[in-house]
Coordinates of C-alpha atoms in Angstrom, one line a residue:
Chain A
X1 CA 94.6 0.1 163.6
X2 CA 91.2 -0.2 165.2
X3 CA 89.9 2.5 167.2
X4 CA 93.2 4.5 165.9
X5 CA 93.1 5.3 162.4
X6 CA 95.7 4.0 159.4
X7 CA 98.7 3.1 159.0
X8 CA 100.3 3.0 155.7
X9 CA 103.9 1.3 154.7
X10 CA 105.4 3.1 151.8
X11 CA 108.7 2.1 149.6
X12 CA 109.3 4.5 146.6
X13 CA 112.1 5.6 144.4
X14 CA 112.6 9.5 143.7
X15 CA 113.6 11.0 140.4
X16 CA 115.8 14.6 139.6
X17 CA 112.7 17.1 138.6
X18 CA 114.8 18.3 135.5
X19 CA 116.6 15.4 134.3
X20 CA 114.3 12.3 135.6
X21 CA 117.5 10.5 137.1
X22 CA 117.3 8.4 139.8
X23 CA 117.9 10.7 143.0
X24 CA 117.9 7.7 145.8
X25 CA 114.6 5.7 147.6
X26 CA 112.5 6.1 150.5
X27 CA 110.7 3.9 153.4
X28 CA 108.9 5.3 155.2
X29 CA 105.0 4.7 157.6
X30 CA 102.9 7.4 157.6
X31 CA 100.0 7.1 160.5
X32 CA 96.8 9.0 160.1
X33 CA 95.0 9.4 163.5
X34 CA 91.0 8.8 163.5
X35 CA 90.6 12.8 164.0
X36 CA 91.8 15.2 161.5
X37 CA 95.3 16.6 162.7
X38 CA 98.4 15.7 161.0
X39 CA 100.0 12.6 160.2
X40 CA 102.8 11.4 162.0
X41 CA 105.7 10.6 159.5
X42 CA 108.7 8.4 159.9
X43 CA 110.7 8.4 156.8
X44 CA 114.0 7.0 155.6
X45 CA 115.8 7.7 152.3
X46 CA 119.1 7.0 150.3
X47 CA 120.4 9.7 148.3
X48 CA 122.1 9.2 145.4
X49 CA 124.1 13.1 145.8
X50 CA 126.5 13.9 148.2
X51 CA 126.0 17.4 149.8
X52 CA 129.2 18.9 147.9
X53 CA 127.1 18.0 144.6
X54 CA 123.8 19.4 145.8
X55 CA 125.3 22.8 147.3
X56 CA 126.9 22.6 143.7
X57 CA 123.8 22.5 142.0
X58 CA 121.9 25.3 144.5
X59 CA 124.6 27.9 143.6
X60 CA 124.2 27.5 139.9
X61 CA 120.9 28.1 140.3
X62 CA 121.2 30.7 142.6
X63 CA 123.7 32.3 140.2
X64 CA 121.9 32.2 137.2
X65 CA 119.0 34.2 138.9
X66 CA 121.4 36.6 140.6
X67 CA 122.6 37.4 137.4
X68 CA 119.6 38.4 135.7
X69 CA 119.6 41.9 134.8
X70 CA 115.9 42.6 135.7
X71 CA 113.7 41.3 138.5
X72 CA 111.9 38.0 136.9
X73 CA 108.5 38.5 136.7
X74 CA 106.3 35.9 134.3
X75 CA 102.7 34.4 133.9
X76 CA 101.3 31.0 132.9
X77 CA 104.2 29.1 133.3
X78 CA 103.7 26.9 132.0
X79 CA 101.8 28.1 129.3
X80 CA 98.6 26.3 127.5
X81 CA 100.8 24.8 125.3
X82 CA 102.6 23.0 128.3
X83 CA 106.2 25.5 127.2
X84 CA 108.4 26.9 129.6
X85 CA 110.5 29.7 128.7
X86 CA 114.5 29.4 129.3
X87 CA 114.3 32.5 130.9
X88 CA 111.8 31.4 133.5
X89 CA 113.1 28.0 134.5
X90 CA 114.6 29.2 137.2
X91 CA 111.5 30.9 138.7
X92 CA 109.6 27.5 137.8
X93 CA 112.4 25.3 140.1
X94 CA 111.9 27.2 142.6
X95 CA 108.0 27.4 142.9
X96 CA 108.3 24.0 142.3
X97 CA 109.8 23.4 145.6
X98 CA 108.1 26.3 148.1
X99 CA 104.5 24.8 146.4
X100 CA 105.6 21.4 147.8
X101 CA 105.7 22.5 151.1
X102 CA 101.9 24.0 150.8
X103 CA 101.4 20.5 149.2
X104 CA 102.3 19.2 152.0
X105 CA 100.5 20.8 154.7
X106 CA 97.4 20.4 152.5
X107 CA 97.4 17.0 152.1
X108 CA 95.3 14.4 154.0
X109 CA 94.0 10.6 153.7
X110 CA 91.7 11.6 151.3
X111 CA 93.1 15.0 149.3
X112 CA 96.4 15.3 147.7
X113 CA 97.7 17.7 145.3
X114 CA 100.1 18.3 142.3
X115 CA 101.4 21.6 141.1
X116 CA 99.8 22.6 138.0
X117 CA 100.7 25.4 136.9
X118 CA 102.6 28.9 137.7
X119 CA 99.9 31.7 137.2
X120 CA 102.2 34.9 138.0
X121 CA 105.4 35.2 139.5
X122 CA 107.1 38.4 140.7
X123 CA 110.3 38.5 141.9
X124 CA 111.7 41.9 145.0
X125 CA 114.9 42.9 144.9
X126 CA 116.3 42.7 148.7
X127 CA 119.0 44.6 149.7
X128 CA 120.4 41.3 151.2
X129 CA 121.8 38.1 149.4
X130 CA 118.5 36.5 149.9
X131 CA 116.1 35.5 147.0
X132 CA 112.2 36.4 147.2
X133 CA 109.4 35.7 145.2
X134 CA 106.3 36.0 145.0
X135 CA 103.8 33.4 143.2
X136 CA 100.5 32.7 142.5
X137 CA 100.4 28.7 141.9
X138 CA 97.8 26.3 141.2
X139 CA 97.2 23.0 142.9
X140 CA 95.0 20.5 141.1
X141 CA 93.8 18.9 144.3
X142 CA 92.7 15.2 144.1
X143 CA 90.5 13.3 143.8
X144 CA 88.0 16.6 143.7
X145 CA 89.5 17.8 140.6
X146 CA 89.3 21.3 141.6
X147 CA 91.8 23.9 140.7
X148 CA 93.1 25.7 144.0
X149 CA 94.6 29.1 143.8
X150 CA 97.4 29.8 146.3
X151 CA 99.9 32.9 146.8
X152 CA 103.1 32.4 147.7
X153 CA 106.0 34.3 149.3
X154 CA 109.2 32.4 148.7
X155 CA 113.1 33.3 149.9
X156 CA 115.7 31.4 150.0
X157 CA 119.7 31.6 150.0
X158 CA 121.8 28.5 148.9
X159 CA 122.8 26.9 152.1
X160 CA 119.6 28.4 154.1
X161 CA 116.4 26.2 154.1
X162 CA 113.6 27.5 151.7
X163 CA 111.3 29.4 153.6
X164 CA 107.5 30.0 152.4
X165 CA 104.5 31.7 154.0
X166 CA 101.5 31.0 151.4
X167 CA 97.3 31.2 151.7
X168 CA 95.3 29.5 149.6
X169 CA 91.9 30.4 148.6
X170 CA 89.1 29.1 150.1
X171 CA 87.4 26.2 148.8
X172 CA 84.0 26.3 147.3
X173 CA 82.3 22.8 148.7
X174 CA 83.4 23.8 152.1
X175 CA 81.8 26.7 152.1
X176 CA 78.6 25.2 150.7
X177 CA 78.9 22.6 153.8
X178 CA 78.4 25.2 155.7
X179 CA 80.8 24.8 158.2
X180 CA 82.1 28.2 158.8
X181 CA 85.1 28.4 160.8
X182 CA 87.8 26.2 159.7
X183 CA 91.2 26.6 157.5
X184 CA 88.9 27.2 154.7
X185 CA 87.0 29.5 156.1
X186 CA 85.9 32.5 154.3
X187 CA 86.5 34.7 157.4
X188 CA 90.0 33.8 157.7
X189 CA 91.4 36.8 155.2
X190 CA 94.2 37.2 157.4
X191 CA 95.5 34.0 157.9
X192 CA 98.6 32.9 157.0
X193 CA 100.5 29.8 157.1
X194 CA 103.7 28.9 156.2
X195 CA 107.2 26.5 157.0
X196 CA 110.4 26.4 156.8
X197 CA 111.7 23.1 155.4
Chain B
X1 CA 117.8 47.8 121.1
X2 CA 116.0 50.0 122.4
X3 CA 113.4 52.6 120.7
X4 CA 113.7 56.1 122.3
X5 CA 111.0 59.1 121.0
X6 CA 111.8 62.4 121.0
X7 CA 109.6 65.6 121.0
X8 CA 111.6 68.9 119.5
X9 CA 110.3 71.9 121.2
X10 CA 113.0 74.6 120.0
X11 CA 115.3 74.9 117.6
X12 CA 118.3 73.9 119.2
X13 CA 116.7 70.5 120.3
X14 CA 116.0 69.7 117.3
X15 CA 119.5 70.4 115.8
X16 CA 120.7 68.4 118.2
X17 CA 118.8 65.6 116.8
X18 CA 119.5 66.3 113.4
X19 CA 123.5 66.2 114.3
X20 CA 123.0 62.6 116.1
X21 CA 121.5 61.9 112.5
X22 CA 125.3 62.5 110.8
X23 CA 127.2 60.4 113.5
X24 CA 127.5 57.0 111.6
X25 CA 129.6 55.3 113.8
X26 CA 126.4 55.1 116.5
X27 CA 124.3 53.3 114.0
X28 CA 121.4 55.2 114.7
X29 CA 118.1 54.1 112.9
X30 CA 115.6 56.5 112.5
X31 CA 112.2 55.5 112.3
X32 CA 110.5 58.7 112.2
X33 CA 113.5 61.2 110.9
X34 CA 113.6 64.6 112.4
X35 CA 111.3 67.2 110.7
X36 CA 110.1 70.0 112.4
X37 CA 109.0 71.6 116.2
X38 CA 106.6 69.4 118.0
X39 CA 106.6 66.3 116.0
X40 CA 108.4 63.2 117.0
X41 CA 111.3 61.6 116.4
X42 CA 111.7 58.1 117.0
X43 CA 115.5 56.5 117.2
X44 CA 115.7 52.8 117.1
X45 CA 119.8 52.9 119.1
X46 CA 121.5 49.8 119.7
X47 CA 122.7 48.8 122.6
X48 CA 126.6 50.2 122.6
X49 CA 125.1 53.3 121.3
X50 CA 122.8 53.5 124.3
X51 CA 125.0 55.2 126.5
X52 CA 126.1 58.0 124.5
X53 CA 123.0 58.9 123.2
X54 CA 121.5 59.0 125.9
X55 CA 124.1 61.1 127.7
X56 CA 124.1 63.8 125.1
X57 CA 120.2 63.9 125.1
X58 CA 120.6 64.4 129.4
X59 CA 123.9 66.9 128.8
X60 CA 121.8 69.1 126.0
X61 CA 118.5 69.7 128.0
X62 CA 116.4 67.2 125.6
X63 CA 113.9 65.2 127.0
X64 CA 113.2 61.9 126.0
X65 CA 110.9 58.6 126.3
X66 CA 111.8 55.2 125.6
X67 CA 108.9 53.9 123.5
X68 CA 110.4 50.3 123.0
X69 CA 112.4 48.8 125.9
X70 CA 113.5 45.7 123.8
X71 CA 113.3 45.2 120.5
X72 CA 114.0 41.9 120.2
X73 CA 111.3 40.7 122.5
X74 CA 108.8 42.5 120.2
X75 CA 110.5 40.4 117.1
X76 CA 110.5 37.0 119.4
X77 CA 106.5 37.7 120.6
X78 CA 105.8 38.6 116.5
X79 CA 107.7 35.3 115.8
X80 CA 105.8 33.4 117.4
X81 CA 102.6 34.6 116.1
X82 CA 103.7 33.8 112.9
X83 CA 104.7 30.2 113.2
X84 CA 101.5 30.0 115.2
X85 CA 99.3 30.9 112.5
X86 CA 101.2 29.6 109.6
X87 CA 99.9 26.3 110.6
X88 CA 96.0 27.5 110.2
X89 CA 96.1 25.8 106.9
X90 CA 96.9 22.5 106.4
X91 CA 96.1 21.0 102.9
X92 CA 96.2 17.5 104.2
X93 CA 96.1 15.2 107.1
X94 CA 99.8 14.2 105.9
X95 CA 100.3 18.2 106.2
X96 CA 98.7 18.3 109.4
X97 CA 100.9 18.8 112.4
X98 CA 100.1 16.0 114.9
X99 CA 102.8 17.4 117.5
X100 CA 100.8 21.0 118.1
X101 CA 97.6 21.5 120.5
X102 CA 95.1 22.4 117.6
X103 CA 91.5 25.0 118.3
X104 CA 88.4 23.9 117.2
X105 CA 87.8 24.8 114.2
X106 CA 91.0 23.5 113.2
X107 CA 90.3 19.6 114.3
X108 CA 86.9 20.1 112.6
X109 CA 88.6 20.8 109.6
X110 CA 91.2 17.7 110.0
X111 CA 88.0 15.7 110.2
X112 CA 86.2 16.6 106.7
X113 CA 89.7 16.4 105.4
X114 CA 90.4 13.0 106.3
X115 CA 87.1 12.0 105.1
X116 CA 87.7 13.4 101.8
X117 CA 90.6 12.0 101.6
X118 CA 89.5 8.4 102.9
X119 CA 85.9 8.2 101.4
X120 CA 85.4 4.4 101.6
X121 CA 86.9 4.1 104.8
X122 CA 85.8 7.3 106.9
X123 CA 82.7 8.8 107.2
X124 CA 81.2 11.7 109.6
X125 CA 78.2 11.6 111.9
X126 CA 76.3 14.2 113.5
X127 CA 75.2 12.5 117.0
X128 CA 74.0 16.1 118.2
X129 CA 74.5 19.7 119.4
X130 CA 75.9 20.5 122.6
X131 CA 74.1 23.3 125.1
X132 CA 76.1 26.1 123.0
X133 CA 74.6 24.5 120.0
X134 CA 78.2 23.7 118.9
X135 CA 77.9 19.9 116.5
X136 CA 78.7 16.5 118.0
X137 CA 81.0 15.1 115.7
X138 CA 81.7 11.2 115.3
X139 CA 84.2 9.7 112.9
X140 CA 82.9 6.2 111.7
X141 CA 85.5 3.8 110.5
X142 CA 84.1 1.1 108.4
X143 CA 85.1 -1.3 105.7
X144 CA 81.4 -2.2 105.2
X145 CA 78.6 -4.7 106.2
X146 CA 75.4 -3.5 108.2
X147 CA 75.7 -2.7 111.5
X148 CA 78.6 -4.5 112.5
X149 CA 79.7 -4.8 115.9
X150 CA 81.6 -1.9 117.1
X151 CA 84.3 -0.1 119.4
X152 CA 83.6 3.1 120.7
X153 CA 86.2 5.5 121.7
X154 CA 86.2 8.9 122.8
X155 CA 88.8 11.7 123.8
X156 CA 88.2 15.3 125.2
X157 CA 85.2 15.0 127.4
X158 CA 87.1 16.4 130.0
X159 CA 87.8 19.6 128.2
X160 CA 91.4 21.1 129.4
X161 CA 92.8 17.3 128.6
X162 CA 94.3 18.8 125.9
X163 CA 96.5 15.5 125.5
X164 CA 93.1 13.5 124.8
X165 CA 91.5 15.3 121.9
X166 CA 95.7 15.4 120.5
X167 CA 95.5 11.6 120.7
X168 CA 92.4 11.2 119.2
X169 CA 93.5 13.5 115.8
X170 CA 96.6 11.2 115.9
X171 CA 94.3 7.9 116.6
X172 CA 92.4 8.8 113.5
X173 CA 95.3 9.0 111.2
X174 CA 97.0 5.7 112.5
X175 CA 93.3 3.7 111.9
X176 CA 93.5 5.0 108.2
X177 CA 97.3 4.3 107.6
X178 CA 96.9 1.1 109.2
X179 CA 94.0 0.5 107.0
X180 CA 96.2 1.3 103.9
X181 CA 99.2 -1.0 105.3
X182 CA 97.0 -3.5 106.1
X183 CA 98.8 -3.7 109.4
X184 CA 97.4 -2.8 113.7
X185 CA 93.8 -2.5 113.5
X186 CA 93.1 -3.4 110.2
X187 CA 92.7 -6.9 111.0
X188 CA 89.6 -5.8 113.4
X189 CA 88.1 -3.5 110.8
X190 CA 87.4 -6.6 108.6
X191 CA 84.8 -7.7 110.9
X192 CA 83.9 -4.3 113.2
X193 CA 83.6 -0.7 113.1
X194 CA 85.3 2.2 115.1
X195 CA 83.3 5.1 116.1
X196 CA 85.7 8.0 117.2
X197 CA 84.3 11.3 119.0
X198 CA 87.2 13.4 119.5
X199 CA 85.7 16.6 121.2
X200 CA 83.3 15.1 123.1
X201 CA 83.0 18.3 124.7
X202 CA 83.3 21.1 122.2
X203 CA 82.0 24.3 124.2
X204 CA 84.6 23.1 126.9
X205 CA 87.2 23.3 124.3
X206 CA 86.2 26.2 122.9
X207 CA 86.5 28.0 126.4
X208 CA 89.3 26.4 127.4
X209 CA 91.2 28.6 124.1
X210 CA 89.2 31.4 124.6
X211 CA 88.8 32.1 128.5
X212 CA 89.9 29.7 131.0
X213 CA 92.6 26.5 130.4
X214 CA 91.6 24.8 133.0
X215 CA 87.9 24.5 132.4
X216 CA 86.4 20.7 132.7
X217 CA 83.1 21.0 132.4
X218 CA 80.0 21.7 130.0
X219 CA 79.2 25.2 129.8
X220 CA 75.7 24.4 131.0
X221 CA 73.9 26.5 132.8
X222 CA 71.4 25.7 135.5
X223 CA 68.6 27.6 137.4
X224 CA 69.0 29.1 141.2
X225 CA 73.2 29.1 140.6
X226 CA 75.7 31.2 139.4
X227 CA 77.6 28.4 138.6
X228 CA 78.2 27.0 135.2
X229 CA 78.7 23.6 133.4
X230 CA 78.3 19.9 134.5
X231 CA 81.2 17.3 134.8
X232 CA 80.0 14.9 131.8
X233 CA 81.7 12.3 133.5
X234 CA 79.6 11.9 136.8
X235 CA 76.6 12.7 134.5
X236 CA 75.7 9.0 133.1
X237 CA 73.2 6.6 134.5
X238 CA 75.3 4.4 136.7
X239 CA 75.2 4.9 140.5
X240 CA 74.3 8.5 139.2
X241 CA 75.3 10.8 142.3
X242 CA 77.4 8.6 144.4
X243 CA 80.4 9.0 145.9
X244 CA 83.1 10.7 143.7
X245 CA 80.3 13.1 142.4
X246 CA 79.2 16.3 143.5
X247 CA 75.9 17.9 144.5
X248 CA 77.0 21.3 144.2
X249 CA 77.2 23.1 140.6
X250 CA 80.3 25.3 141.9
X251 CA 82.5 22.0 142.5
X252 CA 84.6 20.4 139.3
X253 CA 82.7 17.2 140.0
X254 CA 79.2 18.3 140.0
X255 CA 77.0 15.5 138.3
X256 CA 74.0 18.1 136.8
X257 CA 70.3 18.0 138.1
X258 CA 69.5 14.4 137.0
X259 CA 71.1 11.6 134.7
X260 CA 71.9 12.6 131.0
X261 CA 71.0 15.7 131.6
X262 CA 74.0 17.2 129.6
X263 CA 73.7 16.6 125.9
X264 CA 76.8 15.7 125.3
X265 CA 76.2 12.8 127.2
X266 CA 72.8 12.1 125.8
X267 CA 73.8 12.5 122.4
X268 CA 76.3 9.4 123.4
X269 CA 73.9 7.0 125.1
X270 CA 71.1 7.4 122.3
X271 CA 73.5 6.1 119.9
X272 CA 75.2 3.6 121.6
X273 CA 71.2 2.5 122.6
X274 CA 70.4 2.9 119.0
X275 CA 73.2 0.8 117.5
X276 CA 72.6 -1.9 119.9
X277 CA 75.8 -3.6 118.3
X278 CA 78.6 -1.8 120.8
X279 CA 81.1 -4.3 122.3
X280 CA 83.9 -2.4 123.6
X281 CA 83.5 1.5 125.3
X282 CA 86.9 3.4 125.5
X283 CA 87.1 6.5 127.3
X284 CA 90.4 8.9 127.3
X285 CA 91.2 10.9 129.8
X286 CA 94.7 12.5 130.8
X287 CA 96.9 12.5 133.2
X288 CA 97.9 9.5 135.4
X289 CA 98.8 6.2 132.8
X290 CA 96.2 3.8 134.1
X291 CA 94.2 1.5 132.4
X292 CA 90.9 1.1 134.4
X293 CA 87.8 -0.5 134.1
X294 CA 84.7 -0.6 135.7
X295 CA 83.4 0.5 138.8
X296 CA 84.5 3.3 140.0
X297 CA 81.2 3.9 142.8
X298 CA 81.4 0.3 144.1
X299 CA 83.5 -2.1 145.0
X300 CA 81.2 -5.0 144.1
X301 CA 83.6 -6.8 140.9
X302 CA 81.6 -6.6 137.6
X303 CA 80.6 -9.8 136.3
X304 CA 83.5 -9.9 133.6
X305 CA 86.1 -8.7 136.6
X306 CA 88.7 -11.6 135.6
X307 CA 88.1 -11.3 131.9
X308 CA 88.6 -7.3 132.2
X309 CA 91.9 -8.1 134.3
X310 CA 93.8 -10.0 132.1
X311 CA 92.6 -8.2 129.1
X312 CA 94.1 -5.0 130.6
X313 CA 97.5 -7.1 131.4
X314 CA 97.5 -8.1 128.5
X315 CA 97.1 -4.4 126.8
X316 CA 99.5 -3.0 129.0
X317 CA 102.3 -5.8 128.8
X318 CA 101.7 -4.8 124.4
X319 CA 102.2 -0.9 125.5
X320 CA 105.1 -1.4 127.2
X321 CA 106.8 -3.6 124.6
X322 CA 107.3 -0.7 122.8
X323 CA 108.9 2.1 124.6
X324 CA 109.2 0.7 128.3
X325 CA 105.8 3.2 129.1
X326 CA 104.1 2.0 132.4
X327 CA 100.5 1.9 132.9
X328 CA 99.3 0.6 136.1
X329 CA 95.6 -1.6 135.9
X330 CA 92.6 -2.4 137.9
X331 CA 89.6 -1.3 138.7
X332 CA 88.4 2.6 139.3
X333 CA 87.7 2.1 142.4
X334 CA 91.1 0.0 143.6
X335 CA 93.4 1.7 141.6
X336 CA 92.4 5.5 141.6

């Protein structure tokens, strides 16, 4: 859109993480503006759950964690081998989802991200119902190829949105634009960001 | 199960220990029995038993340490160490286990056995060293004649694409089977050769086991940076340092000091110059399913654009026959 920025028309099917079933399709416009904020995101999607099946599914999992004897703790999940341990599934769904959010704030016309791997994750104990955890992830950010390190603190109760405050560390060609002040900025130690989605 | 020590320091305490021996019904195991003041005792008590052990250790005053949490983690971890390093020795390339990530020294090994094994078929070139001196390996597949023209393919240049060098063991076996069922690519062997380089970047591999999985690089090093290795792939002679590249050795892109700086590389484009008889260039890289070719810096079409399209239908339509995989097509520069 001249002297606007782009507009982009998406159509797209979604697939079940776990099993790779169809979970419903999407249309939506996504409109980058010529300076760097945010897009602005109209979306529209068909699911192919009811709620009663995915508030199902959120308490099994939700379950299966409560009822681990130990806090969950784990590293390189998953491993070099591309394994993931039974035990640690769990821990991996849910990383997999509070690392989409960060994905999502990261993201821009030209960088965009997939989760690559879990490098530690540590679960607290809370005296409350609520789940926390907290992660170290890594985000193979495209088309740059570079591996980004982010930590991650996670909670979540079935029924509650997934909440997620995370910082990611800075990112080496930035810095060596020398640009200082930015959100990759060296400086910015104690910045956090985070969303509730 | 857990492993608890114990430390006698007086008689009683160590009578104690010596009357948990005679109860049967706890199924104590004693790893290190009980034998005088000051030297340990180590219990291995299942997990019913826990409890009262450990409450008549508390009740008599005796102090104790668990030395093994879990037993059975310990057996699981030892486990798989075992399986991992039963497979260090395959006889065979019909031995060898295709569905496993393999080290180094393990694909070189697959490589002088399926040349032993293949002698008229398969032979193994040296094409050069890499900057940690490690050899360049390249598989030749040939039913004879002199210089015939040739497909090159390569896997692993990008070092933690495990999947790549994986395919390229499993390429190697299919050429040779197809060769001996005189089925696939045995019909192009009759008149070409394959040349095969399956760890195109070795010292990448190697560090990728040893230190870091994610490393993509060469391990080069270069003056005035702390920063190691070169991305081979931004490293050849074709719109060397455009866009896509970068100028800085820290980033994952970084395309060296100048073009074919990176042996690796070098060691490719001497012999492809040298056998002059090249007609097809196959690069592997993981992850995505695409089927690209050329250019990735430019948008200008190469002169061959249409040809390259519907070859590349073509291949993909054949890939999907088989198992419904998708590949999407085009050029680097439209598709990526």
């Amino acid at each position: 859109i001249p002297d606007f920025g782009h507009k982009y028309y998406l159509q797209f099917s979604t697939e079940d993480y776990w099993t790779g079933e169809n979970a419903g399709s999407c249309l939506a416009t996504v409109l980058y503006p010529r300076k760097k904020s945010p897009p602005v995101v109209s979306i529209k999607c068909s699911h192919t759950k009811d709620q009663k099946e995915i508030q199902e599914e959120d308490n099994r999992l939700y379950q299966r964690i409560r009822q681990q004897t130990k806090p969950i703790t784990g590293s390189n999940i998953p491993d070099s081998y591309g394994n993931i341990e039974p035990a640690l599934e769990p821990a991996w769904a849910l990383a997999v989802a509070g690392s989409s959010s960060i994905m999502w704030e990261k993201s821009t016309e030209d960088l965009g991200y997939f989760l690559a791997q879990v490098k530690s994750v540590k679960q607290w104990m809370r005296k409350d119902d609520f789940l926390e955890f907290d992660y170290t992830v890594l985000l193979h950010e495209m088309p740059t190829q570079e591996m980004i390190s982010c930590h991650m603190r996670l909670t979540w109760l079935p029924g509650h949105p997934l909440r997620e405050k995370h910082f990611c560390a800075p990112q080496k060609h930035r810095l060596e634009e020398g640009s200082g002040l930015g959100s990759g900025s060296a400086t910015g130690l104690s910045e956090e960001r985070g969303t509730n989605f | 199960h857990q492993v608890l020590r114990v430390v006698p320091s007086s008689q009683e305490e160590l009578q104690r220990l010596q009357e948990l021996q005679g109860l049967e019904h706890l199924k104590l195991d004693f790893w290190l029995a009980p034998r005088g003041l000051g030297t340990p005792v180590d219990i291995r008590v299942p997990f019913p038993s826990l409890q009262p052990v450990k409450a008549h250790l508390e009740a008599n005053g005796v102090s104790y340490s668990v030395m093994i949490e879990d037993v059975q983690e310990l057996l699981d971890e030892e486990q798989r160490e075992m399986t991992r390093s039963s497979r260090r020795l395959p006889l065979s390339t019909s031995a060898f286990n295709y569905r496993v990530y393999h080290t180094l020294d393990e694909i070189y090994a697959f490589m002088d056995m399926l040349v032993a094994e293949n002698p008229d078929l398969v032979s193994k070139l040296e094409i050069g060293r890499s900057t940690e001196n490690r050899p360049l390996y390249v598989l030749k597949f040939s039913t004879g004649g002199s210089n015939r023209p040739a497909v090159w393919i390569d896997t692993g240049i990008h070092s933690r694409e495990w999947v790549t060098q994986a395919s390229g063991l499993w390429f190697a076996k299919k050429i040779v089977e197809d060769h001996a069922n005189n089925e696939g690519v045995a019909s192009i062997l009759d008149t070409m050769d394959i040349f095969l380089e399956i760890v195109t970047n070795p010292d990448g591999f190697a560090y990728t086991h040893s230190t870091n999985r994610m490393w993509r690089k060469t391990r080069s090093k270069h003056l005035g940076s702390i920063c190691v290795g070169v991305d081979p792939n931004r490293n050849w002679d074709a719109g060397f340092g455009g866009s896509g590249a970068s100028g800085n050795p820290c980033t994952e892109t970084y395309h060296g000091p100048y073009p074919n700086s990176e042996p690796e590389v070098k060691s490719i484009v001497d012999f492809v110059k040298a056998h002059g008889n090249i007609k097809a260039f196959v690069s592997i890289h993981s992850y995505s399913q695409l089927l690209l070719y050329p250019y990735g810096y430019t948008t200008t079409p190469v002169p061959d654009q249409q040809e390259l399209h519907e070859l590349s239908a073509k291949a993909v339509a054949a890939l999907s026959s088989l198992y419904g995989t998708d590949y999407k097509y085009g050029s680097i520069i439209t598709t990526i």
